[in-house]
Structures are given as structure tokens and as C-alpha cells.
mmCIF file of C-alpha atoms and ligand atoms in Angstrom:
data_model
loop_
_atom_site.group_PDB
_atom_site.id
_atom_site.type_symbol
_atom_site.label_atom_id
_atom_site.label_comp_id
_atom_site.label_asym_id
_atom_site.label_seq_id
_atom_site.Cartn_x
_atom_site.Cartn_y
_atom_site.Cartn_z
ATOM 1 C CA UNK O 160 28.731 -3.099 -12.732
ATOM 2 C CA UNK O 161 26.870 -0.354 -10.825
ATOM 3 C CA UNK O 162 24.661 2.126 -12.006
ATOM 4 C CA UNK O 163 25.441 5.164 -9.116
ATOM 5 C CA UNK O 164 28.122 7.528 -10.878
ATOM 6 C CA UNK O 165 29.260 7.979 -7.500
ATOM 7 C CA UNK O 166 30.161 4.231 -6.194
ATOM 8 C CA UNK O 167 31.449 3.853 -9.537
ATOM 9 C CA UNK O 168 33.730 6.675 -8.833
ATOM 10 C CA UNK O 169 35.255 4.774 -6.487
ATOM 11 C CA UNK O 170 35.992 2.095 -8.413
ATOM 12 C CA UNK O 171 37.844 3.720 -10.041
ATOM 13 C CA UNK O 172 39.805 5.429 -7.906
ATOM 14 C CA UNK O 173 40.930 2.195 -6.231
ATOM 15 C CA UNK O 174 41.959 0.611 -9.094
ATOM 16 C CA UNK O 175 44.130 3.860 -9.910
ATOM 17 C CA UNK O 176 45.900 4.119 -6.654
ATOM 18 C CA UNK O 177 46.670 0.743 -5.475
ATOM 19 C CA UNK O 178 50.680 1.599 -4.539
ATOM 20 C CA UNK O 179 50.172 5.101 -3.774
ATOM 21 C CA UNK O 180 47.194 3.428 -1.364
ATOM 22 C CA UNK O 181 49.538 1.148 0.472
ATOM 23 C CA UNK O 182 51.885 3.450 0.931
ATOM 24 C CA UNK O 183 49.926 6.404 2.552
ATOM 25 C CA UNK O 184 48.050 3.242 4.946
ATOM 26 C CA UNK O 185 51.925 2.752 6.213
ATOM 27 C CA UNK O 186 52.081 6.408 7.369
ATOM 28 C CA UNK O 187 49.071 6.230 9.469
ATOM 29 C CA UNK O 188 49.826 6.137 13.349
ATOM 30 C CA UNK O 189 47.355 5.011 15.971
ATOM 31 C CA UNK O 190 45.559 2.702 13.695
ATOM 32 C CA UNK O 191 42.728 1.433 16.031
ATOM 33 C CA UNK O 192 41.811 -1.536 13.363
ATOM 34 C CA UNK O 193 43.483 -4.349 15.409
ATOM 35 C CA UNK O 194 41.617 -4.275 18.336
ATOM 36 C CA UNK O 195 38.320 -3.780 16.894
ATOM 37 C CA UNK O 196 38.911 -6.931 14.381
ATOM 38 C CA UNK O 197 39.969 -8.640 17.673
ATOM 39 C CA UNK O 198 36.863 -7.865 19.047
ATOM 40 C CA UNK O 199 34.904 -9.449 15.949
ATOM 41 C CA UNK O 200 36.717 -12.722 15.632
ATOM 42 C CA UNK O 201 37.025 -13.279 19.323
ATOM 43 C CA UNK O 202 33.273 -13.342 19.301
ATOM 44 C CA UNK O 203 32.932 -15.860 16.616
ATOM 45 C CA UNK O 204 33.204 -19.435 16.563
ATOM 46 C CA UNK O 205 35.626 -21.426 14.309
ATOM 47 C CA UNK O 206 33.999 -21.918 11.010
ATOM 48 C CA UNK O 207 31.607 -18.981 10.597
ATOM 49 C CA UNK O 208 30.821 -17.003 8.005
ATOM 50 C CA UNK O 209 31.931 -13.462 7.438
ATOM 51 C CA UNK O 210 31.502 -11.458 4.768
ATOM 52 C CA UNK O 211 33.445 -8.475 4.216
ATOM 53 C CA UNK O 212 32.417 -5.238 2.920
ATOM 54 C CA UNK O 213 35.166 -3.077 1.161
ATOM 55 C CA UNK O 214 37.962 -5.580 1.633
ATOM 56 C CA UNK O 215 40.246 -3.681 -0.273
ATOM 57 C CA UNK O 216 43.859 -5.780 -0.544
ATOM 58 C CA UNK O 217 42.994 -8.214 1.951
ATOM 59 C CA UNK O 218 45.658 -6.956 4.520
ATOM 60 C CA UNK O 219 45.488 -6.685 7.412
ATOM 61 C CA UNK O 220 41.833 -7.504 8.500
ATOM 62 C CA UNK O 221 40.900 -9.880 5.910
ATOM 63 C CA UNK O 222 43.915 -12.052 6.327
ATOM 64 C CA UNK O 223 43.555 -12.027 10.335
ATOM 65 C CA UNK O 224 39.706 -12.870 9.537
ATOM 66 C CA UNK O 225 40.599 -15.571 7.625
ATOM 67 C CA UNK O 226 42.992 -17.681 10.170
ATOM 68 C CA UNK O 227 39.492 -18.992 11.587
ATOM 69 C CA UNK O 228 36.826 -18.108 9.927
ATOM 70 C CA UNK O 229 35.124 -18.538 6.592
ATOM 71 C CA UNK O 230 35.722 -15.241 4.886
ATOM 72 C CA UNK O 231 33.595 -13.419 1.697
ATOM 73 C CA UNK O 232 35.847 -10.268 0.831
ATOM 74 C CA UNK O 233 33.596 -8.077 -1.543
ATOM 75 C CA UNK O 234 35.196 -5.173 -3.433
ATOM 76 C CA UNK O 235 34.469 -2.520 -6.393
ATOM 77 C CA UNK O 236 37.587 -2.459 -7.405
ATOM 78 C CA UNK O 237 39.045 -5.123 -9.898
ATOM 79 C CA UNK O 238 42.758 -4.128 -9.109
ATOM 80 C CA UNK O 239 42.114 -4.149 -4.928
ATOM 81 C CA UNK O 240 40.734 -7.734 -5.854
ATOM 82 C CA UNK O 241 43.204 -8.650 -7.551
ATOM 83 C CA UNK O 242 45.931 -8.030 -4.919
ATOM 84 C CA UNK O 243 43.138 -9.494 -1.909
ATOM 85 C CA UNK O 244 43.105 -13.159 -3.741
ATOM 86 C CA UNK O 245 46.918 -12.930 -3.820
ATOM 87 C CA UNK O 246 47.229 -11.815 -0.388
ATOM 88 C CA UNK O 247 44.293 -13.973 1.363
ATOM 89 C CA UNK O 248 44.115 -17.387 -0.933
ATOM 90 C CA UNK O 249 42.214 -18.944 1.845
ATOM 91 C CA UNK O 250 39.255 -16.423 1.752
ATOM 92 C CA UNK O 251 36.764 -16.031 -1.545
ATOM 93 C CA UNK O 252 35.999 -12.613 -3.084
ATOM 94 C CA UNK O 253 33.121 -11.078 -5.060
ATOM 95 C CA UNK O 254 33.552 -8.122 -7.342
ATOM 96 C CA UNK O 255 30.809 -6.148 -6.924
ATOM 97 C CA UNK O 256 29.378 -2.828 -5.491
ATOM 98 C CA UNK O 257 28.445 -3.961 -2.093
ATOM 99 C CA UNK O 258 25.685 -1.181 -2.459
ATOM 100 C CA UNK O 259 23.698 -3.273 -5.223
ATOM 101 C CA UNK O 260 24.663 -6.420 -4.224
ATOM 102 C CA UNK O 261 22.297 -9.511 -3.405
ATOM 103 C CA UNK O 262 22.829 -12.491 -1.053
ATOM 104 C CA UNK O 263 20.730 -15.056 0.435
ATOM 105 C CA UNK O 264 18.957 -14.136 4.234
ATOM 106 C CA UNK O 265 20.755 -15.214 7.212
ATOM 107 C CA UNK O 266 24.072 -16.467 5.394
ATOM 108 C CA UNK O 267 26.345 -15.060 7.598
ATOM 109 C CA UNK O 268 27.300 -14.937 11.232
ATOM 110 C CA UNK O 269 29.486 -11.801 11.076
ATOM 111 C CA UNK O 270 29.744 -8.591 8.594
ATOM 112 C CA UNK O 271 32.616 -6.495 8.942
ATOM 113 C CA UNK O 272 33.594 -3.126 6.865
ATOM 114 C CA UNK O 273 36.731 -1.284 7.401
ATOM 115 C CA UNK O 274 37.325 2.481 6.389
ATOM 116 C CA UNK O 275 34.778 1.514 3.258
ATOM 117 C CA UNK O 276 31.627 3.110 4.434
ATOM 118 C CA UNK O 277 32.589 6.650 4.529
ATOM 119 C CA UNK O 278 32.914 5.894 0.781
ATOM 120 C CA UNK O 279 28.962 4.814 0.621
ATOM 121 C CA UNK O 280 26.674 7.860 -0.325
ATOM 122 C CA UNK O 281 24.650 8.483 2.755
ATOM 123 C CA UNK O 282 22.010 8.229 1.479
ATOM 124 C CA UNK O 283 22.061 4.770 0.634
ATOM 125 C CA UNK O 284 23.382 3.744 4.132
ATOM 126 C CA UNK O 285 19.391 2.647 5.520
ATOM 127 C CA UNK O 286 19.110 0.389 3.371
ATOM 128 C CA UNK O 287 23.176 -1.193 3.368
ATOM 129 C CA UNK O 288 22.006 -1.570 7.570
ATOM 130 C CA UNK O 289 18.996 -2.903 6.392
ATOM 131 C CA UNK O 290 20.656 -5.661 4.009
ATOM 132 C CA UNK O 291 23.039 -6.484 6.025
ATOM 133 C CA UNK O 292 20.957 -6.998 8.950
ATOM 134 C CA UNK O 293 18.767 -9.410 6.594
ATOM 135 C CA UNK O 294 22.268 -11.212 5.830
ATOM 136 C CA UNK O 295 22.784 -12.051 8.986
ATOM 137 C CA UNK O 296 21.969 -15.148 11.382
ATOM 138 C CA UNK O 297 19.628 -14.023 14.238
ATOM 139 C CA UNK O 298 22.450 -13.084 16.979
ATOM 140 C CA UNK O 299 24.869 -12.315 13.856
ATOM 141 C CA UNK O 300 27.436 -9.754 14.726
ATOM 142 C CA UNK O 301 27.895 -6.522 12.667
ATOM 143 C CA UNK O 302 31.592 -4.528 12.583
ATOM 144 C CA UNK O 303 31.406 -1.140 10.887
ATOM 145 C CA UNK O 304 33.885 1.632 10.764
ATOM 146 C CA UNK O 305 31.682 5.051 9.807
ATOM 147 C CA UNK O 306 32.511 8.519 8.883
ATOM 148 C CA UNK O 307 31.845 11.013 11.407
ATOM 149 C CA UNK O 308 31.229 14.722 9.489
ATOM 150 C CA UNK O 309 28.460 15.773 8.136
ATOM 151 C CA UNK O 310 28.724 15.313 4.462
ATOM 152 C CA UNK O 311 26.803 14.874 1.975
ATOM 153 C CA UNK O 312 28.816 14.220 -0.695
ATOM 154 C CA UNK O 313 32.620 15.110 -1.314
ATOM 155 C CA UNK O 314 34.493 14.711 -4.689
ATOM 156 C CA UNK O 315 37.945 15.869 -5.114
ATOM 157 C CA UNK O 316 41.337 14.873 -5.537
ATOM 158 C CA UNK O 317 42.467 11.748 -3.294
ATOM 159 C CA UNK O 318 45.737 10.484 -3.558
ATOM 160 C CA UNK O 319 46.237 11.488 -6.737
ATOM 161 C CA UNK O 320 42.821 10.243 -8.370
ATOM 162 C CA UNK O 321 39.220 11.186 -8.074
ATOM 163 C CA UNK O 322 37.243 10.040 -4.845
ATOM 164 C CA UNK O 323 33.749 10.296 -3.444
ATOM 165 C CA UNK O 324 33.324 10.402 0.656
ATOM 166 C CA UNK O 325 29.695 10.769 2.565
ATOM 167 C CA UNK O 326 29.230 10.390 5.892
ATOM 168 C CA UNK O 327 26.813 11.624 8.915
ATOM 169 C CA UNK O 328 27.163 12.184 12.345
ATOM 170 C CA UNK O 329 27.565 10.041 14.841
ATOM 171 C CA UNK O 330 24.084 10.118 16.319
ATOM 172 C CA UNK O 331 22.703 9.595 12.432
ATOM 173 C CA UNK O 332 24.630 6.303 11.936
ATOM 174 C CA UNK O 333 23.413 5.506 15.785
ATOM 175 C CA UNK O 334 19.919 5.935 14.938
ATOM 176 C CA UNK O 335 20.210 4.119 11.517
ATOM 177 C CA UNK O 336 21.604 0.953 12.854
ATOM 178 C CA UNK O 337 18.946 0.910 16.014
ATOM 179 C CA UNK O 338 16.298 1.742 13.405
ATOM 180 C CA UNK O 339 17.675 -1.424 10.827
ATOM 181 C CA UNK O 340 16.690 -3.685 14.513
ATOM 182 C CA UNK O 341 20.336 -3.904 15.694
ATOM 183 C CA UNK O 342 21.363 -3.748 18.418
ATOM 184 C CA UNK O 343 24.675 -1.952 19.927
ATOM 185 C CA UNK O 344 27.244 -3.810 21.949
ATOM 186 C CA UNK O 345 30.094 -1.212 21.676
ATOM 187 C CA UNK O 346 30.098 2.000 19.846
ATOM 188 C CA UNK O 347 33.015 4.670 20.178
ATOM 189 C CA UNK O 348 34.820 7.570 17.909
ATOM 190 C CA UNK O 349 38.461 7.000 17.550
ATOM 191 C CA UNK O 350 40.801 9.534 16.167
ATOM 192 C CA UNK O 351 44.137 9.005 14.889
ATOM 193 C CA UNK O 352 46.895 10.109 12.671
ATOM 194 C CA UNK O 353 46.628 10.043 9.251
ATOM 195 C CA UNK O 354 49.960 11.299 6.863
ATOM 196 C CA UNK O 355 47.660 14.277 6.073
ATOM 197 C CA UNK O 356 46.697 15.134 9.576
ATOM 198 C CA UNK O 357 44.183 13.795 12.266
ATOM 199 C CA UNK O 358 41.198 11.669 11.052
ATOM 200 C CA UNK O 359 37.883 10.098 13.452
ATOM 201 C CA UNK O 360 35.756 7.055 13.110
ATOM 202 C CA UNK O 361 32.883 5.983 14.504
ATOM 203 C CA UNK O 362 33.235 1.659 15.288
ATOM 204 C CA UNK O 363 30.181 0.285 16.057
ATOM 205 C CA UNK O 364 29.952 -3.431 17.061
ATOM 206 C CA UNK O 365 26.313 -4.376 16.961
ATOM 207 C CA UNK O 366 23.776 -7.637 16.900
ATOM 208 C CA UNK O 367 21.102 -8.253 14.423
HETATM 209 C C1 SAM Z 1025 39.911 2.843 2.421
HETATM 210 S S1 SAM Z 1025 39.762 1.359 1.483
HETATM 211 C C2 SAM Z 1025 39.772 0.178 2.788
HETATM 212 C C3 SAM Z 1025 40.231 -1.182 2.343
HETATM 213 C C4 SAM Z 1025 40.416 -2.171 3.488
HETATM 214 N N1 SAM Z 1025 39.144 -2.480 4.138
HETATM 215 C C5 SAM Z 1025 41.380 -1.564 4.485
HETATM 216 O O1 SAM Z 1025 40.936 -1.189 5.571
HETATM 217 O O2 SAM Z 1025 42.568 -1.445 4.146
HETATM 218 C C6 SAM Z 1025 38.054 1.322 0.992
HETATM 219 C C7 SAM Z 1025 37.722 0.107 0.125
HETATM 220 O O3 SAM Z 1025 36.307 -0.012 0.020
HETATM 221 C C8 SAM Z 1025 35.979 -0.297 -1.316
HETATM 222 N N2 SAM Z 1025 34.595 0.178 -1.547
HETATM 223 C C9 SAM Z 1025 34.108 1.424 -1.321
HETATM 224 N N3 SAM Z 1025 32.802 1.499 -1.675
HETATM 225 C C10 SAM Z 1025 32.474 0.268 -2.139
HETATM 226 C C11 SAM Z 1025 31.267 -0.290 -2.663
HETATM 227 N N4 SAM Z 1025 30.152 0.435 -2.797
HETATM 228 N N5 SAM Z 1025 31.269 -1.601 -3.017
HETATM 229 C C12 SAM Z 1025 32.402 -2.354 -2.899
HETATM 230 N N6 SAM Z 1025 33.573 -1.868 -2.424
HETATM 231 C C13 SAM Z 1025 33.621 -0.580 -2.048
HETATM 232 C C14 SAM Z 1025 37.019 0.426 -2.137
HETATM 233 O O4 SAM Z 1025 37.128 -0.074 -3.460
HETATM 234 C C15 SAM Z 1025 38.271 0.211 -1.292
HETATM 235 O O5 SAM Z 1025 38.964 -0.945 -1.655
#
């Protein structure tokens, strides 16, 4: 499906660690999610389009997008698929690398991603801004949830399969979505409690 060892990687992983995946999102305390998807979908109008990047099972931010809106869920893993059409029948889903994928311009009003993109090798994240801000309507609204460290590339033992995480600083994902023409409406690093100790985020809400 994708040529880049590392997204395929992934892939992979998520397909291995579906319960074990579940389980460990349970443990987490502090979960910021809700209120950032809150912010998304109380911005949009009933009916839009949103297509989501890294959907994963479909709970909880696909199925809350989905109430309303017109949801896409797009995934690399066939098994987190799987479980999202179960969980979310109202919503459609791609299989596909999200990195490699191709849609039509200006086909969506809203792009969300949740905990995926610190799983995107940085280097590839210009041009992911740069798609997505050619997906969008003009005005479309984009929802990301970025790594924070600087990193080029980490593989290693995640939940008891291989993963791949990437991820740059806060002022590099800044100056990547203001250089892809968006711009930001609300942009803050969240930390919270993950079973394995204290993890940060970087939300950015911005307009294409
Ligand atoms: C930490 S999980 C988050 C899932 C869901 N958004 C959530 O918050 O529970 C990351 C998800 O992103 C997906 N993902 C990561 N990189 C991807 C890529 N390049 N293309 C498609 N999906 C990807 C993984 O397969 C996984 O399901």
C-alpha cells in the first residue's frame, strides 16, 4: 500500500496491538481530546465534510464527529479499520497511508488528526500541511494534534510491537503550518498522563 518502510511500520503495528491499544488509551488521565473535538465540530455546520486523518477505531472522536457531520475516517491499518466501520457505521473509511494519499481540491470543510501525526516522519509533514490545506474549502478548518520533541525518527518497542514516532518542536510545526498559508486560530501544548508517565501535544486549530 505504501512504499515508506517507516509508515508501513506502523501499519503494522496497529494491526498487532488493537486490544493491548484500547486498553493502555483507558489508563490515560487528563485526556484533553474532548474539548479540542468540541472546538472543531462546534465550528462546523451540519452536513460538512470532514475527513479524518489516523482515525484509528473510530472512538471517541470519530463517532462524536459523526453525530453531525459527514465524516471520511482514513487509516493504515486494516485491523483499526476494521473495528472504526463497526464502531462508526454512519461515517465512510479509506484504507490508505494518509501520507500518499490523493483527494480532489477543496473537498472538505474540516480535517482533523488525533495522536496520528507524531507517527508521520517529519520529514514528510510540509507537504501532509500542504495537501491538506489544498483539501480544504477556502475558510476550511484544520485540527491537528503534533508531537512536541525533537525527533527524527524513533523505532522501538511499543506496546508490545514495533513503532515509528517523529516529531519537531513546537515552533517547527508553527512555522510549517503558517508556511502551508494557514492560518492559526488556537495553538497550545497540553500535557497529560499517560500509563507510562507524562506525555505533551501540541493542538493547533488553524484556517486554510
Ligand atoms: C495513536 S493512534 C490514534 C487513533 C485515534 N485517532 C485515536 O485518537 O484514538 C494513531 C493512528 O494513526 C494511524 N496512522 C499513523 N500514521 C498513518 C498514516 N501515515 N496513514 C494512515 N494512518 C496512519 C495508525 O494506524 C493509528 O490507527
Amino acid at each position: 500500500m505504501t512504499g515508506d518502510p517507516r509508515t508501513r511500520l506502523v501499519g503494522d503495528g496497529y494491526d498487532a496491538i488493537g486490544d493491548h491499544f484500547v486498553a493502555w488509551r483507558d489508563e490515560i488521565a487528563g485526556d484533553p481530546r474532548r474539548w479540542w473535538a468540541e472546538q472543531l465540530e462546534s465550528r462546523l455546520a451540519d452536513g460538512d465534510r470532514v475527513l479524518e486523518l489516523g482515525c484509528g477505531a473510530g472512538v471517541p472522536d470519530t463517532q462524536l464527529l459523526a453525530v453531525r457531520l459527514r465524516v471520511t475516517g482514513v487509516d493504515i491499518s486494516a485491523e483499526q479499520v476494521r473495528r472504526a466501520r463497526a464502531n462508526v457505521p454512519d461515517a465512510e473509511f479509506i484504507h490508505a497511508d494518509f501520507t500518499a494519499l490523493e483527494l480532489e481540491p477543496a473537498s472538505f470543510e474540516a480535517v482533523a488528526a488525533f495522536y496520528s501525526f507524531n507517527h508521520v516522519p517529519r520529514d514528510l509533514l510540509a507537504s501532509m500541511f500542504s495537501r491538506i490545506h489544498s483539501w480544504l474549502v477556502p475558510e476550511g478548518l484544520s485540527l491537528v494534534s503534533l508531537g512536541v520533541s525533537d525527533t527524527e525518527g524513533w523505532t522501538g518497542d511499543w506496546l508490545g510491537s514495533t513503532m515509528f514516532f517523529s516529531s519537531f518542536p513546537p515552533e517547527t510545526n508553527r512555522r510549517l503550518l503558517l508556511d502551508a498559508g494557514f492560518t492559526l486560530e488556537l495553538d497550545e501544548v497540553v500535557t497529560f498522563l499517560e500509563p507510562d508517565g507524562e506525555a505533551s501535544f501540541q493542538w493547533i486549530l488553524a484556517r486554510s
